[in-house]
Amino acid sequence: MKVPIRARYDKVMINVNKFFINEKIFDFPVDPFSVIKNNKWGLITYSELAEIHQIDISDIIRAYQSEDGYTIYDGTNYTIAYNDTISSSGRIRFTLMHEIGHIYMNHLVDFEATILKRSTLTESKYRILENEVNSFARNVLAPAIIVRNLQLNKHNDLVRYFRISSSAASFRLRALKLDFQYLFTPFIKLQLNQFKDFIYNKINSKQCLNCNHSFVHEIANFCPVCGQDQLIRGEGDNKMIYSGCEVDEYGRAKICPRCENEQLENGDYCKICGVYTINKCGSYEWYNNEISWECGTILDGNARFCTTCGHKSTFFESGLLDSWDVEKREREEEEHHRLMANDGVPF
Ligand SMILES: [Zn+2]
Ligand SMILES: [Zn+2]
Ligand SMILES: [Zn+2]
Ligand SMILES: [Zn+2]
């Protein structure tokens, strides 16, 4: 087969969607290492190659004409080599996805090559194939649909959401218009469906400015951990997730948070220790000798406060959850001890 005269971006998009389905990708960041492992492709670092052949990394870069990586096809399987001495993990992830792109686009088979080198193809032919796989890499690592759907237009958001390098993020933003020319309705539908949980979580993520708790909720007015109403959209750098008990979607504990009894199927109270096993808003009043839950909001297993009205939760009132400042202090002390142990001078 002859190298095409221009990059086949339509074919790239078909392979991007194939990739998401075959590799069962539902979340970001995408991990190229596990994709390589699952496909049983070979993987070797420039450092390992340098060690085996007793040469310098610069010799490998010169011999293979690539600073970042290359792929070899032996007629049955692929082996990807990459420069592990590059300090940016985002750049390494892009390189690996670029090489996976060569495999998904069938370049080495269709153009009968064991390796694609600058010197074995004319510069323009080489460029065409490289453009195809760079498109593959950016659309797999940070799909145009997701970028547009979440209205990500800041560089830093892309770096954080998809763990790509800052230059890959600029490149991603610049190529949006180009990529949308090849994104047809079925592809858009497929990707929006494939990543619906990721999109939901990102749209509804909130962070508390008081205790730093980060959580996903559509309509919370109050922080479930500290009960304050200083919530912001999105997630900051110093986010924390406070601990709690495991509950189902109805706030019902799976095992008793007090005595660890595992038989909680009957009733709302633990038959062993008597604790109330549903975490919800604790505001109630007695009405005709029966409890009437005023607010009734069902809460997550780590909620100390009601997200609707700010009242204490049933678990917090029963003493099953630590106050947020206690947990925060404990974690800081643990972290301090861990750092001290690492930096400690041995006797
Ligand atoms: Zn390449
Ligand atoms: Zn809070
Ligand atoms: Zn119990
Ligand atoms: Zn409430």
Coordinates of C-alpha atoms and ligand atoms in Angstrom, one line a residue:
M1 CA 0.0 0.0 0.0
K2 CA 1.2 3.5 -0.8
V3 CA 1.5 6.2 1.8
P4 CA -1.6 8.4 1.4
I5 CA -1.1 11.9 0.1
R6 CA -2.8 13.5 3.0
A7 CA -3.5 12.5 6.6
R8 CA -6.6 10.3 6.9
Y9 CA -8.2 12.0 9.9
D10 CA -11.5 10.3 9.2
K11 CA -9.9 6.9 9.6
V12 CA -8.1 8.2 12.8
M13 CA -11.5 9.0 14.4
I14 CA -12.8 5.5 13.6
N15 CA -9.8 4.0 15.3
V16 CA -10.1 6.4 18.3
N17 CA -13.7 5.0 18.9
K18 CA -12.5 1.5 18.3
F19 CA -9.8 2.1 20.9
F20 CA -12.3 3.3 23.5
I21 CA -14.5 0.2 23.0
N22 CA -11.7 -2.5 22.6
E23 CA -9.7 -1.2 25.5
K24 CA -12.8 -0.6 27.7
I25 CA -11.8 3.1 28.5
F26 CA -14.5 4.8 30.5
D27 CA -12.4 7.3 32.5
F28 CA -9.5 9.7 32.3
P29 CA -6.6 9.9 32.5
V30 CA -6.0 7.0 30.1
D31 CA -3.2 4.7 31.1
P32 CA -1.1 3.7 28.0
F33 CA 1.0 1.3 30.1
S34 CA -2.0 -0.9 31.0
V35 CA -3.1 -0.8 27.3
I36 CA 0.3 -2.1 26.2
K37 CA 0.2 -4.8 28.9
N38 CA -3.3 -5.9 28.1
N39 CA -2.4 -6.3 24.4
K40 CA 0.7 -8.2 25.3
W41 CA 2.9 -5.8 23.2
G42 CA 6.5 -5.6 24.2
L43 CA 7.7 -2.5 26.0
I44 CA 11.3 -1.5 26.6
T45 CA 12.9 1.7 27.9
Y46 CA 15.9 3.5 26.3
S47 CA 17.8 3.0 29.6
E48 CA 17.3 -0.8 29.3
L49 CA 18.5 -0.7 25.7
A50 CA 21.5 1.4 26.6
E51 CA 22.4 -1.1 29.3
I52 CA 21.9 -4.2 27.0
H53 CA 24.0 -2.7 24.2
Q54 CA 26.5 -0.9 26.4
I55 CA 25.8 2.4 24.6
D56 CA 24.6 5.9 25.6
I57 CA 21.0 7.1 25.3
S58 CA 22.1 9.6 22.7
D59 CA 23.3 6.7 20.5
I60 CA 19.8 5.2 20.6
I61 CA 18.2 8.6 19.8
R62 CA 20.6 8.9 16.8
A63 CA 20.1 5.3 15.6
Y64 CA 16.3 5.3 15.8
Q65 CA 16.0 9.0 14.8
S66 CA 13.7 9.6 17.7
E67 CA 14.2 11.4 21.0
D68 CA 10.9 10.0 22.4
G69 CA 10.2 6.5 21.1
Y70 CA 9.6 4.1 18.3
T71 CA 7.8 0.9 17.5
I72 CA 9.1 -2.3 15.9
Y73 CA 7.0 -4.9 14.2
D74 CA 8.6 -8.4 13.7
G75 CA 5.8 -9.8 11.6
T76 CA 3.8 -11.2 14.6
N77 CA 4.1 -8.8 17.5
Y78 CA 4.9 -5.2 18.3
T79 CA 7.5 -3.8 20.7
I80 CA 7.4 -0.2 21.8
A81 CA 10.5 1.5 23.0
Y82 CA 10.4 4.9 24.8
N83 CA 12.8 7.3 26.3
D84 CA 12.3 7.0 30.1
T85 CA 14.9 9.7 30.8
I86 CA 12.4 12.4 29.7
S87 CA 11.3 14.0 32.9
S88 CA 7.7 14.9 31.9
S89 CA 5.3 12.0 32.5
G90 CA 2.7 13.8 30.4
R91 CA 5.1 13.8 27.4
I92 CA 5.9 10.1 27.9
R93 CA 2.2 9.3 28.0
F94 CA 1.8 11.1 24.7
T95 CA 4.7 9.3 23.1
L96 CA 3.3 5.9 24.1
M97 CA -0.2 6.8 22.8
H98 CA 1.5 8.1 19.6
E99 CA 3.2 4.6 19.2
I100 CA -0.1 2.8 20.0
G101 CA -1.6 5.0 17.2
H102 CA 0.9 3.5 14.7
I103 CA -0.3 0.1 15.8
Y104 CA -4.1 0.9 15.7
M105 CA -3.6 2.6 12.3
N106 CA -1.9 -0.5 11.0
H107 CA 1.0 1.6 9.6
L108 CA 3.7 -1.0 10.0
V109 CA 1.7 -3.7 8.2
D110 CA 0.1 -1.6 5.5
F111 CA 3.4 0.1 4.5
E112 CA 5.5 -3.0 5.0
A113 CA 7.9 -1.6 7.5
T114 CA 9.5 -3.1 10.5
I115 CA 10.0 0.4 11.9
L116 CA 9.0 3.9 10.7
K117 CA 12.1 6.1 10.4
R118 CA 12.5 9.5 9.1
S119 CA 15.2 8.3 6.7
T120 CA 13.3 5.4 5.2
L121 CA 10.4 7.6 4.0
T122 CA 10.4 11.0 2.3
E123 CA 9.9 13.8 4.8
S124 CA 6.4 14.5 3.5
K125 CA 5.3 10.9 3.7
Y126 CA 6.8 10.6 7.2
R127 CA 4.9 13.7 8.2
I128 CA 1.6 12.4 6.9
L129 CA 1.8 9.3 9.0
E130 CA 3.0 11.2 12.1
N131 CA 0.1 13.7 11.7
E132 CA -2.3 10.7 11.7
V133 CA -1.0 9.3 15.0
N134 CA -0.6 12.6 16.7
S135 CA -4.3 13.1 16.0
F136 CA -4.9 9.6 17.4
A137 CA -2.9 10.4 20.6
R138 CA -4.6 13.7 21.3
N139 CA -8.1 12.4 20.7
V140 CA -7.6 9.4 22.9
L141 CA -5.9 11.2 25.7
A142 CA -8.1 14.3 25.7
P143 CA -11.1 13.9 23.3
A144 CA -12.4 17.0 21.6
I145 CA -15.9 16.1 22.6
I146 CA -15.1 16.0 26.3
V147 CA -13.1 19.2 26.1
R148 CA -16.1 21.0 24.5
N149 CA -18.7 19.4 26.7
L150 CA -17.0 20.4 29.9
Q151 CA -16.1 23.8 28.4
L152 CA -12.5 23.4 29.1
N153 CA -10.6 26.3 27.6
K154 CA -7.8 26.7 30.1
H155 CA -4.7 24.9 29.6
N156 CA -4.3 24.0 33.3
D157 CA -7.7 22.3 33.3
L158 CA -6.6 20.1 30.5
V159 CA -3.3 19.3 32.2
R160 CA -5.2 18.4 35.4
Y161 CA -8.1 16.4 33.9
F162 CA -6.1 14.4 31.4
R163 CA -2.6 14.4 32.8
I164 CA -1.1 15.6 29.6
S165 CA 1.9 18.0 29.3
S166 CA 1.4 21.7 29.0
S167 CA 2.5 21.7 25.3
A168 CA 0.1 18.8 24.5
A169 CA -2.6 20.9 26.1
S170 CA -1.9 23.8 23.9
F171 CA -1.8 21.5 20.9
R172 CA -5.1 19.9 22.0
L173 CA -6.8 23.3 22.1
R174 CA -5.4 24.5 18.8
A175 CA -6.6 21.4 17.0
L176 CA -10.2 21.4 18.3
K177 CA -11.5 22.9 15.1
L178 CA -9.7 20.4 12.9
D179 CA -10.9 17.5 14.9
F180 CA -14.5 18.6 14.9
Q181 CA -14.5 18.4 11.1
Y182 CA -14.1 14.6 11.5
L183 CA -16.4 14.0 14.5
F184 CA -19.7 12.8 13.1
T185 CA -22.9 12.4 15.1
P186 CA -22.5 8.6 15.8
F187 CA -18.9 9.2 17.2
I188 CA -20.2 12.1 19.3
K189 CA -23.0 9.9 20.7
L190 CA -20.7 7.0 21.3
Q191 CA -18.2 9.1 23.3
L192 CA -20.7 11.0 25.3
N193 CA -22.2 7.7 26.3
Q194 CA -18.9 6.0 27.0
F195 CA -17.8 8.9 29.3
K196 CA -21.1 9.9 30.8
D197 CA -20.0 9.1 34.4
F198 CA -16.7 11.1 33.9
I199 CA -18.7 14.1 32.6
Y200 CA -21.3 13.9 35.4
N201 CA -18.6 13.7 38.1
K202 CA -16.7 16.6 36.7
I203 CA -19.8 18.8 36.2
N204 CA -21.0 18.1 39.7
S205 CA -17.7 18.1 41.6
K206 CA -17.6 20.6 44.5
Q207 CA -15.0 21.6 47.1
C208 CA -15.4 23.1 50.5
L209 CA -13.3 26.1 51.3
N210 CA -13.4 25.5 55.0
C211 CA -12.3 21.8 55.3
N212 CA -11.1 21.2 51.7
H213 CA -13.5 18.2 51.3
S214 CA -14.0 17.3 47.7
F215 CA -17.2 15.5 46.6
V216 CA -19.7 15.0 43.8
H217 CA -23.2 16.4 44.3
E218 CA -25.8 18.0 42.1
I219 CA -27.4 20.4 44.5
A220 CA -25.6 20.5 47.8
N221 CA -26.0 23.8 49.8
F222 CA -23.8 22.7 52.7
C223 CA -20.6 20.8 53.0
P224 CA -21.4 17.2 54.2
V225 CA -18.2 17.1 56.3
C226 CA -18.0 20.4 58.2
G227 CA -21.6 21.7 57.6
Q228 CA -20.4 25.1 56.3
D229 CA -21.8 26.7 53.1
Q230 CA -18.6 27.8 51.5
L231 CA -18.7 25.5 48.5
I232 CA -17.1 26.1 45.1
R233 CA -17.5 24.3 41.8
G234 CA -14.7 22.1 40.6
E235 CA -11.8 20.7 42.5
G236 CA -8.7 22.6 43.8
D237 CA -5.2 21.4 44.3
N238 CA -5.4 20.7 48.1
K239 CA -8.5 18.5 47.9
M240 CA -9.2 16.0 50.7
I241 CA -11.7 13.2 50.9
Y242 CA -12.8 12.5 54.4
S243 CA -13.4 8.9 55.6
G244 CA -16.7 7.3 56.4
C245 CA -18.8 4.1 56.4
E246 CA -19.8 2.3 53.2
V247 CA -23.5 2.9 52.5
D248 CA -25.7 2.0 49.5
E249 CA -27.7 4.6 47.5
Y250 CA -30.4 4.7 50.2
G251 CA -27.8 5.7 52.9
R252 CA -28.0 2.2 54.4
A253 CA -24.8 0.8 55.9
K254 CA -23.5 -2.5 54.5
I255 CA -22.1 -3.6 57.8
C256 CA -22.9 -2.0 61.2
P257 CA -20.6 1.0 61.6
R258 CA -20.5 0.5 65.4
C259 CA -20.2 -3.3 66.0
E260 CA -19.4 -4.6 62.5
N261 CA -22.4 -6.9 62.4
E262 CA -22.9 -8.0 58.8
Q263 CA -26.6 -9.0 59.1
L264 CA -28.4 -5.7 58.6
E265 CA -31.1 -6.8 56.2
N266 CA -34.0 -6.4 58.7
G267 CA -35.1 -3.0 59.9
D268 CA -33.3 0.3 60.3
Y269 CA -31.5 -0.5 63.5
C270 CA -28.6 -3.0 64.1
K271 CA -30.1 -6.0 66.0
I272 CA -26.8 -6.4 67.9
C273 CA -25.9 -2.9 69.1
G274 CA -29.1 -1.0 68.4
V275 CA -27.5 1.8 66.4
Y276 CA -29.5 3.5 63.6
T277 CA -27.9 2.2 60.4
I278 CA -29.0 4.8 57.8
N279 CA -27.1 8.0 57.3
K280 CA -29.5 10.8 56.7
C281 CA -30.3 14.3 58.0
G282 CA -30.8 14.0 61.7
S283 CA -33.4 16.7 62.1
Y284 CA -36.7 15.2 63.3
E285 CA -39.6 15.8 65.6
W286 CA -42.1 13.6 67.5
Y287 CA -45.5 13.5 65.9
N288 CA -48.3 11.4 67.5
N289 CA -45.7 9.3 69.3
E290 CA -43.8 8.6 66.0
I291 CA -40.6 10.0 64.7
S292 CA -41.1 12.4 61.8
W293 CA -38.0 13.2 59.8
E294 CA -38.2 16.8 58.9
C295 CA -35.8 17.1 56.1
G296 CA -35.1 13.4 55.4
T297 CA -32.2 14.0 53.0
I298 CA -30.3 10.7 52.4
L299 CA -26.6 11.2 52.8
D300 CA -23.2 9.6 51.8
G301 CA -21.4 7.4 54.4
N302 CA -19.0 10.1 55.3
A303 CA -21.5 12.9 55.7
R304 CA -21.4 14.5 59.2
F305 CA -23.9 17.2 58.1
C306 CA -27.0 17.4 55.8
T307 CA -26.2 18.8 52.4
T308 CA -29.7 20.3 52.1
C309 CA -30.1 22.1 55.5
G310 CA -26.8 21.8 57.3
H311 CA -28.2 19.8 60.3
K312 CA -26.0 17.0 61.9
S313 CA -26.4 13.6 60.2
T314 CA -27.6 10.5 62.1
F315 CA -24.2 8.9 61.9
F316 CA -22.5 12.0 63.3
E317 CA -25.1 12.3 66.1
S318 CA -24.5 8.6 67.0
G319 CA -20.7 9.3 67.3
L320 CA -19.9 7.0 64.3
L321 CA -17.9 9.7 62.5
D322 CA -15.0 11.9 63.8
S323 CA -15.4 15.6 63.5
W324 CA -13.6 16.9 60.4
D325 CA -10.9 18.8 62.4
V326 CA -10.0 15.7 64.4
E327 CA -9.6 13.7 61.2
K328 CA -7.6 16.5 59.5
R329 CA -5.3 16.8 62.5
E330 CA -4.7 13.0 62.6
R331 CA -3.9 12.9 59.0
E332 CA -1.5 15.8 59.3
E333 CA 0.3 14.1 62.2
E334 CA 0.5 10.9 60.3
E335 CA 2.0 12.8 57.3
H336 CA 4.4 14.5 59.6
H337 CA 5.6 11.2 61.1
R338 CA 5.9 9.7 57.7
L339 CA 8.1 12.5 56.5
M340 CA 10.2 12.4 59.7
A341 CA 10.7 8.7 59.3
N342 CA 11.9 9.2 55.7
D343 CA 14.2 12.1 56.5
G344 CA 15.3 10.7 59.8
V345 CA 19.0 10.3 60.3
P346 CA 19.8 6.6 61.1
F347 CA 21.8 6.1 64.3
Ligands
ZN1 ZN 5.7 8.1 15.0
ZN2 ZN -16.4 21.5 54.6
ZN3 ZN -24.2 -2.8 65.5
ZN4 ZN -31.4 18.3 56.3

